[in-house]
Coordinates of C-alpha atoms in Angstrom, one line a residue:
X234 CA 29.2 -2.7 79.0
X235 CA 31.7 -0.6 80.9
X236 CA 32.7 2.9 79.6
X237 CA 36.4 3.4 80.2
X238 CA 37.1 6.8 78.8
X239 CA 35.3 9.5 76.8
X240 CA 36.0 12.8 75.1
X241 CA 33.4 14.7 73.2
X242 CA 33.2 18.0 71.2
X243 CA 30.0 19.7 70.0
X244 CA 31.4 22.0 67.3
X245 CA 28.1 23.9 66.7
X246 CA 28.5 25.6 70.1
X247 CA 32.2 25.0 70.6
X248 CA 31.6 23.0 73.8
X249 CA 33.7 19.9 74.7
X250 CA 34.3 17.3 77.4
X251 CA 38.0 16.8 77.9
X252 CA 39.1 13.2 78.4
X253 CA 37.2 11.7 81.3
X254 CA 37.8 8.2 82.7
X255 CA 35.1 6.1 84.5
X256 CA 35.0 3.5 87.2
X257 CA 32.1 1.1 88.0
X258 CA 30.5 3.7 90.2
X259 CA 30.9 7.4 89.4
X260 CA 29.4 10.4 91.3
X261 CA 29.8 13.6 89.2
X262 CA 29.9 16.6 91.6
X263 CA 30.4 20.3 91.1
X264 CA 28.6 23.6 90.8
X265 CA 25.4 24.1 88.8
X266 CA 26.0 24.7 85.1
X267 CA 29.5 23.2 84.8
X268 CA 28.4 20.3 82.5
X269 CA 27.5 17.3 84.7
X270 CA 24.2 16.7 82.8
X271 CA 25.9 17.3 79.5
X272 CA 28.3 14.4 80.2
X273 CA 25.3 12.1 80.6
X274 CA 23.6 13.6 77.5
X275 CA 26.8 13.0 75.4
X276 CA 26.8 9.3 76.4
X277 CA 23.1 9.0 75.6
X278 CA 23.7 10.8 72.2
X279 CA 26.3 8.2 71.3
X280 CA 23.8 5.4 72.0
X281 CA 21.5 7.2 69.4
X282 CA 24.4 7.3 66.9
X283 CA 24.8 3.5 67.2
X284 CA 21.1 3.3 66.6
X285 CA 21.5 5.1 63.3
X286 CA 20.9 8.7 64.2
X287 CA 23.1 11.7 63.1
X288 CA 24.5 14.3 65.5
X289 CA 25.2 17.6 63.8
X290 CA 28.7 18.9 64.4
X291 CA 29.7 16.3 67.0
X292 CA 33.1 14.7 67.4
X293 CA 33.9 11.9 69.8
X294 CA 36.3 9.3 71.1
X295 CA 35.2 6.6 73.5
X296 CA 36.8 3.3 74.8
X297 CA 34.6 0.7 76.4
X298 CA 34.4 -3.0 77.3
X299 CA 31.6 -5.1 76.0
X300 CA 31.9 -8.8 76.6
X301 CA 34.8 -10.8 78.1
X302 CA 38.2 -9.7 76.7
X303 CA 36.6 -7.2 74.3
X304 CA 37.9 -3.7 74.6
X305 CA 36.7 -1.3 71.9
X306 CA 37.9 2.1 70.8
X307 CA 35.6 4.2 68.7
X308 CA 36.0 7.6 67.3
X309 CA 34.2 9.7 64.7
X310 CA 33.1 13.1 63.6
X311 CA 29.9 14.4 61.9
X312 CA 30.1 17.4 59.6
X313 CA 28.6 20.7 60.9
X314 CA 25.6 21.8 59.0
X315 CA 23.8 25.1 59.8
X316 CA 20.1 24.7 60.5
X317 CA 17.6 26.2 58.2
X318 CA 15.3 28.9 59.7
X319 CA 11.8 28.5 58.5
X320 CA 9.6 31.4 59.6
X321 CA 6.2 29.8 59.8
X322 CA 3.4 30.6 62.2
X323 CA 5.3 28.9 65.0
X324 CA 8.8 30.2 64.0
X325 CA 10.2 26.6 64.1
X326 CA 13.9 25.9 63.5
X327 CA 14.5 23.0 61.2
X328 CA 17.7 21.4 62.4
X329 CA 19.6 19.2 60.0
X330 CA 18.2 15.7 60.4
X331 CA 20.9 13.8 58.5
X332 CA 24.5 14.9 58.6
X333 CA 27.4 13.1 56.9
X334 CA 30.3 11.6 58.8
X335 CA 33.7 13.1 58.0
X336 CA 35.6 10.1 59.4
X337 CA 35.1 7.2 61.7
X338 CA 37.1 4.3 63.1
X339 CA 36.4 1.2 65.3
X340 CA 39.0 -1.0 66.9
X341 CA 38.8 -4.1 68.9
X342 CA 41.7 -4.9 71.3
X343 CA 43.8 -2.5 69.2
X344 CA 43.0 -4.0 65.8
X345 CA 41.1 -1.8 63.3
X346 CA 37.8 -3.4 62.4
X347 CA 36.2 -0.6 60.3
X348 CA 37.5 2.7 59.1
X349 CA 35.8 5.4 57.1
X350 CA 36.8 8.6 55.3
X351 CA 34.6 10.8 53.1
X352 CA 35.8 8.8 50.1
X353 CA 35.5 5.2 51.4
X354 CA 34.7 2.7 54.1
X355 CA 37.0 -0.3 54.8
X356 CA 35.9 -3.4 56.7
X357 CA 38.8 -5.5 57.9
X358 CA 41.0 -3.5 55.4
X359 CA 38.8 -4.3 52.4
X360 CA 36.9 -1.4 50.6
X361 CA 33.1 -1.9 50.8
X362 CA 30.4 -0.9 48.3
X363 CA 29.0 2.6 48.8
X364 CA 27.2 2.9 52.2
X365 CA 25.1 5.5 53.8
X366 CA 27.3 8.5 54.7
X367 CA 25.0 9.6 57.5
X368 CA 24.8 6.3 59.4
X369 CA 27.5 5.1 61.8
X370 CA 29.7 2.1 61.0
X371 CA 28.4 0.5 64.2
X372 CA 24.9 0.8 62.9
X373 CA 25.8 -0.4 59.4
X374 CA 27.8 -3.4 60.5
X375 CA 25.8 -4.3 63.7
X376 CA 25.2 -7.9 62.6
X377 CA 28.9 -8.7 62.1
X378 CA 30.3 -11.0 64.8
X379 CA 33.1 -8.6 66.0
X380 CA 30.8 -5.6 66.0
X381 CA 27.6 -7.1 67.5
X382 CA 28.9 -7.0 71.1
X383 CA 29.7 -3.3 70.8
X384 CA 26.2 -2.5 69.6
X385 CA 24.7 -4.7 72.3
X386 CA 26.7 -2.8 74.8
X387 CA 25.3 0.6 73.7
X388 CA 21.8 -0.8 73.7
X389 CA 22.3 -1.4 77.4
X390 CA 22.9 2.3 78.3
X391 CA 19.9 3.3 80.4
X392 CA 18.9 6.9 81.2
X393 CA 16.9 6.7 84.4
X394 CA 14.0 9.1 84.3
X395 CA 11.7 10.1 87.1
X396 CA 7.9 9.8 86.5
X397 CA 5.1 11.6 88.3
X398 CA 3.1 8.9 90.0
X399 CA 0.0 11.0 89.9
X400 CA 0.1 11.7 86.1
X401 CA -2.3 10.0 83.8
X402 CA 0.5 9.1 81.4
X403 CA 2.3 7.3 84.2
X404 CA -0.8 5.2 84.7
X405 CA -1.5 4.6 81.0
X406 CA 1.7 2.9 80.1
X407 CA 0.4 -0.6 80.9
X408 CA -2.7 0.0 78.8
X409 CA -0.6 1.0 75.8
X410 CA 1.7 -2.0 76.1
X411 CA -1.0 -4.7 76.7
X412 CA -0.6 -6.3 80.1
X413 CA -1.6 -9.8 78.8
X414 CA 1.1 -9.7 76.2
X415 CA 3.8 -8.7 78.7
X416 CA 2.9 -11.5 81.1
X417 CA 2.8 -14.2 78.5
X418 CA 5.9 -13.1 76.6
X419 CA 8.4 -13.1 79.6
X420 CA 8.2 -16.3 81.6
X421 CA 11.7 -16.1 83.2
X422 CA 13.8 -13.4 84.7
X423 CA 16.7 -13.6 82.3
X424 CA 14.5 -13.0 79.2
X425 CA 12.8 -10.1 81.0
X426 CA 16.1 -8.5 82.0
X427 CA 17.5 -8.8 78.5
X428 CA 14.3 -7.2 77.0
X429 CA 13.9 -3.6 75.9
X430 CA 10.8 -3.2 78.1
X431 CA 10.8 -0.2 80.4
X432 CA 11.4 -0.7 84.1
X433 CA 7.8 -0.1 85.1
X434 CA 6.7 -2.9 82.7
X435 CA 9.4 -5.2 84.1
X436 CA 8.3 -4.7 87.6
X437 CA 4.7 -5.5 86.7
X438 CA 5.7 -8.7 84.9
X439 CA 7.7 -9.8 88.0
X440 CA 4.6 -9.3 90.2
X441 CA 2.2 -11.1 87.8
X442 CA 4.5 -14.0 87.1
X443 CA 5.6 -14.4 90.7
X444 CA 9.3 -14.0 90.0
X445 CA 11.2 -14.3 93.4
X446 CA 13.0 -11.0 92.5
X447 CA 9.8 -9.2 93.1
X448 CA 10.0 -10.3 96.8
X449 CA 13.6 -8.9 96.9
X450 CA 12.5 -5.6 95.5
X451 CA 9.5 -5.4 97.9
X452 CA 11.6 -6.3 100.9
X453 CA 14.3 -3.8 100.1
X454 CA 11.6 -1.1 99.6
X455 CA 10.0 -2.0 103.0
X456 CA 13.4 -1.8 104.7
X457 CA 13.7 1.8 103.4
X458 CA 10.1 2.6 104.2
X459 CA 9.1 0.5 107.3
X460 CA 5.6 2.0 107.3
X461 CA 5.0 0.0 104.1
X462 CA 3.9 -3.6 104.5
X463 CA 3.2 -4.8 100.9
X464 CA 3.1 -3.9 97.2
X465 CA 0.7 -5.2 94.5
X466 CA -0.8 -4.4 91.1
X467 CA -4.6 -4.4 91.0
X468 CA -7.5 -2.3 89.5
X469 CA -8.4 0.8 91.3
X470 CA -11.1 0.5 94.0
X471 CA -14.4 2.3 93.3
X472 CA -13.5 5.1 95.7
X473 CA -10.4 5.9 93.6
X474 CA -12.1 6.2 90.2
X475 CA -13.0 9.9 90.3
X476 CA -11.4 11.8 87.4
X477 CA -9.8 8.5 86.0
X478 CA -10.3 7.8 82.3
X479 CA -12.7 4.9 81.6
X480 CA -10.0 2.9 79.8
X481 CA -8.0 2.8 83.0
X482 CA -10.8 1.5 85.3
X483 CA -10.0 -2.2 84.8
X484 CA -6.3 -1.8 84.3
X485 CA -3.9 -3.0 87.1
X486 CA -2.3 -0.1 89.0
X487 CA 0.6 -0.1 91.4
X488 CA -0.6 0.0 95.0
X489 CA 1.0 0.0 98.4
X490 CA -0.2 -1.2 101.8
X491 CA 0.7 0.8 104.9
X492 CA 0.7 -0.3 108.5
X493 CA -2.5 0.7 110.3
X494 CA -4.4 1.7 107.1
X495 CA -7.1 -0.7 105.9
X496 CA -7.3 0.3 102.2
X497 CA -4.5 -0.1 99.6
X498 CA -3.0 3.2 98.6
X499 CA -3.0 3.6 94.7
X500 CA -0.1 5.0 92.8
X501 CA -2.0 8.2 92.3
X502 CA -1.6 8.9 96.1
X503 CA 2.0 7.6 96.5
X504 CA 4.6 10.3 97.1
X505 CA 7.1 11.1 94.3
X506 CA 10.0 10.2 96.6
X507 CA 8.6 6.7 97.4
X508 CA 7.8 6.1 93.8
X509 CA 11.2 7.2 92.5
X510 CA 12.9 5.0 95.2
X511 CA 10.9 2.0 94.0
X512 CA 11.8 2.7 90.4
X513 CA 15.6 3.0 91.2
X514 CA 15.4 -0.3 93.1
X515 CA 13.6 -1.9 90.2
X516 CA 16.4 -0.7 87.9
X517 CA 19.0 -2.2 90.2
X518 CA 17.3 -5.6 90.2
X519 CA 15.9 -5.7 86.7
X520 CA 18.4 -4.1 84.3
X521 CA 20.3 -6.6 82.2
X522 CA 23.9 -7.4 83.2
X523 CA 26.3 -4.9 81.6
X524 CA 23.9 -2.0 81.8
X525 CA 25.3 1.5 82.2
X526 CA 22.9 3.4 84.4
X527 CA 22.8 7.2 84.0
X528 CA 21.0 9.1 86.8
X529 CA 20.8 12.9 86.7
X530 CA 20.3 14.9 89.9
X531 CA 20.0 11.8 92.0
X532 CA 18.5 13.7 95.0
X533 CA 15.4 14.9 93.1
X534 CA 12.2 14.0 95.0
X535 CA 14.1 11.8 97.5
X536 CA 13.7 12.6 101.2
X537 CA 16.5 12.5 103.7
X538 CA 15.0 9.3 105.1
X539 CA 15.7 7.3 101.9
X540 CA 18.7 9.0 100.2
X541 CA 21.2 7.2 102.4
X542 CA 19.6 3.8 102.2
X543 CA 19.0 4.0 98.5
X544 CA 22.6 5.1 97.9
X545 CA 23.9 2.2 99.9
X546 CA 21.8 -0.2 97.9
X547 CA 23.3 1.1 94.6
X548 CA 26.9 1.0 96.0
X549 CA 26.5 -2.6 97.4
X550 CA 24.7 -4.0 94.4
X551 CA 26.0 -7.5 93.5
X552 CA 25.3 -6.9 89.8
X553 CA 27.4 -6.3 86.7
X554 CA 26.3 -2.6 86.4
X555 CA 28.1 0.7 85.9
X556 CA 26.6 3.8 87.5
X557 CA 27.2 7.4 86.3
X558 CA 25.3 9.8 88.7
X559 CA 25.2 13.5 89.1
X560 CA 24.5 15.4 92.3
X561 CA 25.3 18.6 94.1
X562 CA 23.5 17.5 97.3
X563 CA 25.9 17.6 100.3
X564 CA 24.2 14.7 102.0
X565 CA 24.7 12.4 99.0
X566 CA 28.3 13.5 98.4
X567 CA 29.1 13.0 102.1
X568 CA 27.6 9.5 102.1
X569 CA 29.5 8.2 99.1
X570 CA 33.2 7.4 99.4
X571 CA 35.4 10.0 97.8
X572 CA 37.0 7.2 95.7
X573 CA 33.8 7.5 93.5
X574 CA 33.8 11.3 93.2
X575 CA 34.6 13.2 90.0
X576 CA 34.8 16.9 90.4
X577 CA 33.4 18.6 87.2
X578 CA 34.7 22.1 86.4
X579 CA 34.6 24.3 83.3
X580 CA 36.8 26.7 81.6
X581 CA 34.8 28.6 79.0
X582 CA 33.4 25.8 76.7
X583 CA 35.7 23.0 78.0
X584 CA 34.5 20.6 80.7
X585 CA 37.1 18.9 82.9
X586 CA 36.8 16.0 85.4
X587 CA 39.1 15.3 88.3
X588 CA 39.3 12.2 90.6
X589 CA 39.5 12.9 94.3
X590 CA 43.1 11.5 94.2
X591 CA 44.1 14.5 92.1
X592 CA 42.6 16.9 94.6
X593 CA 44.8 15.9 97.6
X594 CA 41.8 15.4 99.8
X595 CA 41.9 14.0 103.4
X596 CA 42.0 10.3 104.1
X597 CA 38.7 10.2 106.0
X598 CA 35.4 10.6 104.2
X599 CA 34.4 13.6 106.5
X600 CA 37.7 15.4 106.0
X601 CA 37.6 14.9 102.3
X602 CA 34.0 16.3 102.1
X603 CA 34.9 19.4 104.1
X604 CA 37.9 20.0 101.9
X605 CA 35.9 19.4 98.7
X606 CA 33.2 22.0 99.6
X607 CA 35.8 24.6 100.4
X608 CA 37.7 24.1 97.1
X609 CA 37.3 27.2 94.9
X610 CA 36.7 24.9 91.9
X611 CA 33.8 23.2 93.7
X612 CA 32.2 26.5 94.8
X613 CA 32.6 28.4 91.5
X614 CA 32.8 25.6 89.0
X615 CA 35.7 27.4 87.3
X616 CA 38.7 25.3 86.2
X617 CA 41.9 26.8 87.5
X618 CA 44.5 25.1 85.3

């Protein structure tokens, strides 16, 4: 899937993304609070709508490619329903769980496939029997030949999340998913990439099933961290079992070997920057083709020694992937060509995005960076138009 253009309006809070176009690699830059993260959340929210969820008070329009020669255009609007306030002992707010769609339309290469109003739904121009008013037409018709590729595309939107390598929950995931099942179910790389397993599980399967891609991930990781000599999954050694739940004591745990150190270093003692770098590399190698990768605040936990190398790996990836990344870290912005920048600004509740070409920046990367950081829109986040 490749997202081409998006506009989005949350009517509950009168907040909107004005039309924004995307390239294969997109770095959203700008002041804190201008809406960079909200753009990622809007895309993720539309994936949930395709999965059957309702989004109270949301209106959207998106165009995207999903499959050779298939360009879709999808728009819709959910009604706005005020939440019910229930004053119990925790003072919870009961948000509307299911909200009706006011209208919706899906086109493929300009031809209307499905349209909906409050009164009716038409599929290829023919009125259908009464269908759920709270479930998207992409969800309702997901098995139809013309619509299946669109749904498959949205299923490949991936929101990259950082995990604390020291947390028990980060160690428990293999126990909960059954390592033996994972290893026996995925016997080739293609089936693993196409699966809905999380990235940590995919990396484990690659190691256990000796997929050559694990060597590529390991070698790239070692290139970034030359002190590392090897990676493996194995049960914790006796010296590492203090304060570890009994159910984890026989489970395989990610471990690294460092030059000059005899013992393997378990995940519980790996730095968050190292661990996040490994997860991003795993995403790069193990996501299915056509994945849209969303990464918020790319610089989080990454040291200066790995930011540049990891950025270059993402930029040079020979994979059919689209990246939409946010950052306000000068080092990252300066090390990514300004062709990939999108300056995000805001005017009240409206969020705008501008390509570098609209900003009349210098021709060299360094000149463009200096001009960017001195722009009033970049420093204040306020749209001047």
